[in-house]
Amino acid sequence: MAYTNHTLLPEALERWSVSLMERLLPRLMEIIYQINKLFLHDVALKWPGDSDRQARMSIIEESDVKQVRMAYLAIVGSFSVNGVAKLHSELLCEGLFKDFYELWPEKFNNKTNGVTPRRWIARANPRMTQLITEQIGYEWVSDLSHIHYLKDCALPENSEFHQKWFDIKQENKARLANLVLDATGVEFDPKAMFDVQVKRIHEYKRQLLNVLHVIHLYIRIKNGDTRDWTPRNVLIGGKAAPGYHMAKLLIKLVNNVADIINSDPDVNSKLKLAFLPNYNVSAMEIIAPGTDLSEQISTAGKEASGTGNMKFMMNGALTIGTYDGANIEILEHVGEDNFFLFGLNADQVAEMQQHYNPQNFIDDDPDLQAVMSLLESGHFNLFEPDIFHDIIASIRSPHDPWLTLADFRSFVDAQKQAAACYRDREAWISKSIMNTASSGYFSTDRTMKEYNEEIWKL
């Protein structure tokens, strides 16, 4: 038998790959330059003599170091370009690819994302599936548009259905509480509001804004400001890219704040915080059915769509969210009375970024002053000096693209509304049912049908 040194195979494969690219790259660039030549000819015919526009639209970036603009190459080579939520598609046409939209308006369209009800309701929430089916039949599983027949069940006179809905939600919350306990050692009370933000850890998704609100609640409790208090379990989960320093620092902050809150006997009966490690799709099948309040708080204009927001909605969670991504369409379908909207919209974000001064928001808001003072005092990093320096600097920076402090007051006010609503059990149950009953549009079946009818034409 011949002996093969397998340790040499990766090196040999890498050398072969490099050699292949060295031979192919000149030919590939020749093809790209030819595509660009033909394309710019079309641009020149549309806008004669507009050399600035030709430079803007060129597939080859004409700078000291020439680069291929891959997104432009993809647009030129495609017959259809779509965003994945209404706002996302509008921003592509009005901003990032405006020149291309003006050249080929017929090429651009919208296809709002969806998720499958077979997995995210029928599989993830079997007791709720049975209750819905008993009420409106089984057709909704294969055609989620039928779910709208559930809206009549949200009416106050359907008290028996409301009690069954509540019991199922409590059972799902107990299941989620067990997951949190096993993964983190933090004990969640199923009678408290389950306030959940699980998604990729990124500054634009603003887990930081969520943590600032938690610190605000902590300060309120320590100051004895607990009249009409709503007990709350806050769960944050997600993964950070390996090289993303700020995302990892955000995870560290969540855990440090959680350690202080959960170990304080004055606080932990009223507020709990946990970071769920190793968040994944299987965990989401337990998280979505057990969530009361879904946190969708990205800076407006930054989220393409989101699909976690749809999974939560289908399972009867109420959304607290910005006017961003598919939140906008969720709001349109469920109605303002069943959604906690806050913050700047995309146009206001663009305007604010021209003159953003976070210190003004701190000076004008005593609650925010208290939060920043406690965070900067080192209270959450007593034995780790300056570990959160970069986070604090980003919050205070006038160049913070996520405008964290600009939305703080509005977020706190919306959270107060959510807390007050949760104390009114019948009102919350009705809104929960309405969210599930209004989720029919967000099925992948609808999304794929639109792709097929308007793009693929299979």
XYZ file of C-alpha atoms in Angstrom:
458
model
C 0.000 0.000 0.000
C 1.341 3.383 -0.936
C 1.874 5.827 1.921
C 0.219 9.249 1.610
C 1.214 12.175 3.771
C -2.205 13.757 4.341
C -0.683 16.735 6.147
C 0.699 17.928 2.784
C -2.656 17.833 0.996
C -3.989 21.196 2.263
C -0.737 22.939 1.320
C -0.737 21.343 -2.120
C -4.382 22.242 -2.618
C -3.692 25.841 -1.615
C -0.767 26.087 -4.062
C -2.951 24.636 -6.833
C -5.760 27.125 -6.026
C -3.382 30.080 -6.088
C -1.883 28.902 -9.356
C -5.344 28.485 -10.891
C -6.426 31.979 -9.811
C -3.248 33.497 -11.201
C -4.085 31.983 -14.579
C -7.812 32.784 -14.493
C -7.761 36.273 -12.981
C -6.514 38.141 -16.069
C -9.207 36.482 -18.181
C -11.899 37.234 -15.568
C -10.874 40.881 -15.432
C -10.926 41.056 -19.218
C -14.538 39.828 -19.155
C -15.504 42.299 -16.401
C -13.946 45.223 -18.283
C -15.867 44.220 -21.404
C -19.145 44.046 -19.429
C -18.393 47.477 -17.953
C -17.660 48.925 -21.399
C -21.009 47.758 -22.765
C -22.825 48.907 -19.638
C -21.303 52.395 -19.605
C -22.274 52.713 -23.270
C -25.913 52.271 -22.173
C -25.434 54.814 -19.374
C -23.986 57.329 -21.840
C -26.966 56.864 -24.184
C -29.379 57.495 -21.283
C -27.494 60.508 -19.886
C -25.287 62.015 -22.651
C -22.197 63.803 -21.347
C -22.859 63.001 -17.674
C -19.330 61.854 -16.822
C -19.965 62.102 -13.051
C -22.789 59.606 -13.312
C -20.675 57.280 -15.441
C -17.936 57.372 -12.776
C -20.508 56.708 -10.023
C -22.042 53.776 -11.865
C -18.888 52.171 -13.254
C -18.366 48.570 -12.206
C -14.686 49.465 -11.844
C -14.047 51.987 -9.091
C -11.796 54.566 -10.738
C -9.537 55.463 -7.805
C -5.817 55.139 -7.082
C -6.432 51.488 -6.251
C -8.933 50.126 -8.751
C -11.531 47.730 -7.369
C -14.441 45.763 -8.773
C -17.729 46.955 -7.329
C -19.251 43.531 -6.903
C -22.778 44.741 -6.068
C -22.820 46.804 -9.276
C -21.601 43.819 -11.275
C -24.407 41.733 -9.764
C -27.044 44.350 -10.693
C -25.771 44.677 -14.256
C -25.743 40.909 -14.665
C -29.203 40.332 -13.173
C -32.690 40.728 -14.602
C -34.287 41.347 -11.185
C -33.123 43.038 -7.985
C -35.231 42.953 -4.834
C -35.125 44.027 -1.232
C -36.564 41.780 1.478
C -38.890 44.280 3.186
C -40.837 47.309 1.998
C -38.487 49.859 3.593
C -35.389 47.937 2.496
C -36.521 47.985 -1.126
C -37.345 51.695 -0.952
C -33.923 52.499 0.501
C -32.193 50.542 -2.271
C -34.056 52.524 -4.909
C -33.799 55.920 -3.237
C -30.275 55.639 -1.892
C -27.688 52.923 -2.450
C -28.704 52.014 -6.023
C -30.575 55.160 -7.031
C -28.653 55.572 -10.307
C -29.409 51.996 -11.307
C -33.084 52.364 -10.379
C -33.317 55.447 -12.582
C -31.757 53.462 -15.436
C -33.800 50.270 -14.942
C -36.857 50.944 -12.731
C -38.523 47.788 -14.017
C -35.665 45.681 -12.635
C -36.265 46.637 -8.983
C -39.003 45.158 -6.789
C -39.812 44.064 -3.226
C -40.237 40.595 -1.761
C -40.836 40.784 1.974
C -39.353 37.838 3.853
C -41.432 35.128 5.485
C -41.045 32.113 7.760
C -42.756 28.756 7.555
C -45.768 28.224 9.850
C -45.200 24.471 9.735
C -42.021 24.844 11.759
C -42.610 28.065 13.660
C -46.147 27.362 14.870
C -47.169 23.761 14.187
C -43.887 22.203 15.338
C -42.694 24.807 17.826
C -46.051 25.382 19.543
C -48.151 22.196 19.320
C -50.702 23.085 22.027
C -51.430 26.459 20.461
C -51.651 24.717 17.079
C -54.301 22.366 18.478
C -56.273 25.248 20.006
C -56.238 27.252 16.756
C -57.214 24.196 14.720
C -60.149 23.438 17.027
C -61.356 26.979 16.416
C -60.830 27.581 12.667
C -59.899 24.220 11.123
C -56.544 22.927 9.853
C -56.287 24.777 6.530
C -54.205 27.574 8.069
C -51.164 25.272 8.417
C -50.783 25.008 4.635
C -52.314 28.425 3.876
C -51.560 30.886 6.650
C -53.932 33.473 5.185
C -56.693 31.470 6.935
C -55.261 32.504 10.303
C -57.211 35.778 10.074
C -60.358 33.839 11.073
C -58.847 33.750 14.562
C -59.422 37.507 14.990
C -62.952 36.976 16.308
C -61.427 35.021 19.196
C -59.614 38.164 20.364
C -62.920 39.778 21.337
C -63.445 40.124 25.118
C -66.564 37.929 25.166
C -64.482 34.869 24.232
C -63.278 34.448 27.823
C -63.029 30.638 27.649
C -60.722 30.831 24.611
C -58.694 33.578 26.322
C -58.153 31.376 29.370
C -56.959 28.478 27.195
C -54.624 30.853 25.302
C -53.236 32.155 28.595
C -52.704 28.640 29.987
C -50.785 27.576 26.876
C -48.608 30.698 27.030
C -47.811 29.991 30.700
C -46.854 26.424 29.848
C -44.570 27.670 27.079
C -43.024 30.238 29.437
C -42.310 27.497 31.977
C -40.580 25.515 29.227
C -38.485 28.569 28.303
C -37.687 29.199 31.974
C -36.277 25.660 32.195
C -34.105 26.310 29.131
C -32.759 29.525 30.687
C -32.110 27.820 34.025
C -30.244 24.920 32.415
C -28.161 27.230 30.195
C -27.447 30.097 32.601
C -28.402 29.143 36.138
C -30.797 32.125 36.254
C -34.306 31.324 37.489
C -37.096 33.062 35.586
C -40.581 33.309 37.123
C -43.189 32.333 34.472
C -45.661 34.824 36.001
C -43.385 37.745 35.074
C -43.245 39.371 31.636
C -40.779 37.572 29.335
C -38.973 40.382 27.493
C -36.766 38.803 24.807
C -34.147 39.957 22.299
C -32.430 37.099 20.485
C -30.540 37.773 17.263
C -27.016 38.287 15.939
C -25.047 40.571 18.241
C -24.433 43.779 16.321
C -24.357 47.463 17.196
C -27.119 48.350 14.736
C -29.469 45.828 16.389
C -28.900 47.830 19.586
C -28.647 45.238 22.311
C -26.912 48.168 24.031
C -30.140 50.206 24.105
C -31.851 47.215 25.709
C -29.166 47.016 28.407
C -29.425 50.752 29.118
C -33.146 50.259 29.726
C -32.435 47.353 32.068
C -30.017 49.555 34.024
C -32.746 52.211 34.166
C -35.166 49.664 35.675
C -32.485 48.572 38.151
C -31.992 52.177 39.281
C -35.749 52.622 39.694
C -35.940 49.568 41.951
C -32.955 50.652 44.040
C -34.551 54.086 44.445
C -37.837 52.557 45.600
C -39.705 53.685 42.480
C -41.751 50.502 42.128
C -45.372 51.662 42.287
C -47.487 49.603 39.849
C -44.409 47.531 39.027
C -44.483 44.838 36.347
C -42.049 41.989 37.169
C -39.866 41.362 34.138
C -37.479 38.672 32.904
C -35.138 40.033 30.238
C -33.475 37.473 27.979
C -30.788 38.474 25.493
C -29.144 35.933 23.216
C -27.109 35.762 20.051
C -23.675 35.155 18.617
C -20.877 37.571 17.812
C -18.579 37.314 14.805
C -15.119 36.090 15.922
C -13.352 39.353 15.102
C -16.106 41.730 16.222
C -14.676 43.332 19.371
C -17.651 45.544 20.199
C -20.122 42.672 19.856
C -18.120 40.570 22.283
C -17.888 43.529 24.646
C -21.677 43.879 24.520
C -22.032 40.243 25.585
C -19.642 40.934 28.457
C -21.705 43.965 29.514
C -24.958 41.976 29.480
C -23.410 39.303 31.686
C -21.880 41.787 34.112
C -25.143 43.689 34.514
C -26.958 40.364 34.949
C -24.569 39.311 37.731
C -25.317 42.488 39.701
C -29.094 42.367 39.198
C -29.600 38.669 39.808
C -27.525 38.641 43.014
C -29.298 41.650 44.569
C -32.190 40.552 46.860
C -33.768 44.017 46.532
C -34.030 43.542 42.781
C -34.210 39.931 41.677
C -37.880 39.392 42.567
C -38.798 42.311 40.299
C -36.196 42.094 37.526
C -34.011 39.343 36.099
C -31.532 39.430 33.236
C -29.848 36.522 31.486
C -27.645 36.061 28.446
C -28.398 32.818 26.617
C -25.203 31.263 25.226
C -25.106 29.238 22.014
C -28.358 30.644 20.669
C -29.577 28.579 17.706
C -32.680 27.644 15.741
C -33.599 24.758 18.046
C -33.525 27.102 21.030
C -35.718 29.562 19.124
C -38.405 26.870 18.858
C -38.705 27.132 22.643
C -38.026 30.868 22.912
C -40.633 32.157 20.423
C -43.664 30.401 22.015
C -42.563 31.531 25.497
C -42.022 35.212 24.732
C -44.397 37.991 25.781
C -42.525 41.025 24.432
C -40.402 40.810 21.275
C -37.543 43.354 21.090
C -37.014 44.595 17.501
C -35.138 47.814 18.229
C -32.636 48.328 15.411
C -31.768 51.848 14.275
C -34.361 52.734 11.627
C -33.070 52.153 8.100
C -30.422 49.615 9.120
C -32.342 46.312 9.263
C -33.058 44.748 5.866
C -36.056 42.799 7.138
C -35.719 40.478 10.094
C -37.501 37.146 10.456
C -37.292 36.638 14.210
C -39.922 39.369 14.528
C -42.259 37.201 12.419
C -41.635 34.053 14.491
C -42.473 35.917 17.681
C -45.592 37.485 16.158
C -46.896 34.111 14.950
C -46.599 32.774 18.500
C -48.541 35.633 20.060
C -45.751 37.919 21.262
C -46.271 41.672 21.113
C -43.550 43.675 19.406
C -41.755 46.697 20.792
C -39.943 48.074 17.796
C -38.691 50.861 15.612
C -40.053 51.831 12.212
C -37.547 49.571 10.487
C -37.354 46.500 8.276
C -40.379 44.202 8.361
C -41.468 45.831 11.632
C -43.230 48.354 9.404
C -45.315 45.682 7.715
C -46.005 43.893 11.008
C -47.304 47.217 12.349
C -49.487 47.702 9.262
C -51.023 44.238 9.575
C -51.563 44.083 13.345
C -52.424 47.745 13.908
C -50.913 50.397 16.166
C -53.004 49.288 19.147
C -51.224 45.929 19.165
C -47.641 47.135 18.644
C -45.364 49.320 20.797
C -43.738 51.719 18.332
C -40.921 54.047 19.340
C -37.979 56.001 18.010
C -36.906 57.885 14.926
C -37.864 56.754 11.440
C -35.298 56.293 8.646
C -35.623 59.862 7.333
C -35.279 61.293 10.837
C -32.202 59.116 11.444
C -30.565 60.483 8.286
C -31.357 64.042 9.384
C -30.221 63.472 12.981
C -26.874 62.069 11.861
C -26.005 65.472 10.393
C -26.011 67.169 13.810
C -26.135 64.406 16.441
C -24.975 65.467 19.897
C -25.523 62.725 22.495
C -24.659 65.078 25.354
C -27.834 67.046 24.639
C -29.942 63.939 25.259
C -28.095 63.245 28.510
C -28.500 66.816 29.740
C -32.236 66.820 28.971
C -33.101 63.487 30.618
C -32.514 62.817 34.359
C -33.167 59.081 33.857
C -30.474 58.908 31.185
C -28.109 60.912 33.381
C -28.551 58.337 36.133
C -27.937 55.434 33.752
C -24.774 56.949 32.290
C -23.492 57.947 35.734
C -23.885 54.410 37.073
C -22.364 52.824 33.974
C -19.395 55.197 34.014
C -18.876 54.770 37.772
C -17.647 51.230 37.224
C -20.512 49.715 39.221
C -20.842 46.882 36.716
C -17.081 46.280 36.408
C -15.749 46.893 39.913
C -12.756 44.584 39.476
C -12.235 45.154 35.747
C -11.234 48.811 35.425
C -12.107 50.516 32.132
C -13.237 47.290 30.478
C -16.325 49.077 29.089
C -14.441 52.193 28.008
C -15.065 51.500 24.303
C -18.813 51.062 24.855
C -19.082 54.291 26.831
C -17.037 56.134 24.213
C -19.332 54.856 21.456
C -22.439 55.987 23.360
C -21.016 59.474 23.851
C -19.616 59.832 20.357
C -21.334 62.368 18.065
C -20.368 59.965 15.282
C -22.368 57.061 16.754
C -24.182 55.849 13.600
C -26.735 53.940 15.687
C -27.974 57.041 17.572
C -28.357 55.019 20.748
C -29.229 57.907 23.033
C -31.526 59.646 20.550
C -34.083 56.844 20.992
C -33.568 56.214 24.738
C -36.452 58.366 26.034
C -38.901 57.074 23.466
C -37.849 53.499 24.218
C -38.340 53.942 27.967
C -41.793 55.446 27.404
C -42.818 52.586 25.094
C -41.568 50.077 27.678
C -43.759 51.759 30.303
C -46.746 51.331 27.994
C -45.904 47.664 27.492
C -45.519 47.103 31.240
C -48.867 48.766 31.996
C -50.584 46.747 29.279
C -49.134 43.487 30.613
C -50.727 44.172 34.007
C -54.117 44.219 32.245
C -54.266 40.499 31.576
C -57.357 40.516 29.356
C -56.055 43.359 27.213
C -52.686 41.620 26.764
C -54.276 38.283 25.836
C -56.483 39.993 23.270
C -53.478 41.742 21.700
C -51.525 38.466 21.753
C -54.288 36.661 19.843
C -54.487 39.563 17.374
C -50.765 39.258 16.654
C -51.069 35.579 15.766
C -54.271 36.210 13.793
C -52.573 38.993 11.799
C -49.458 37.008 10.855
C -50.763 35.380 7.663
C -48.823 37.681 5.326
C -45.495 36.600 6.822
C -45.518 33.012 5.595
C -42.757 31.835 3.262
C -45.542 30.425 1.097
C -46.594 33.968 0.188
C -42.974 35.055 -0.298
C -42.137 32.168 -2.633
C -45.357 32.618 -4.568
C -44.402 36.261 -5.218
C -40.877 35.269 -6.288
C -42.312 32.690 -8.667
C -45.065 34.840 -10.162
C -42.976 37.993 -10.559
C -39.371 36.826 -10.993
C -38.830 33.107 -11.573
C -42.027 32.540 -13.618
C -41.698 28.765 -13.291
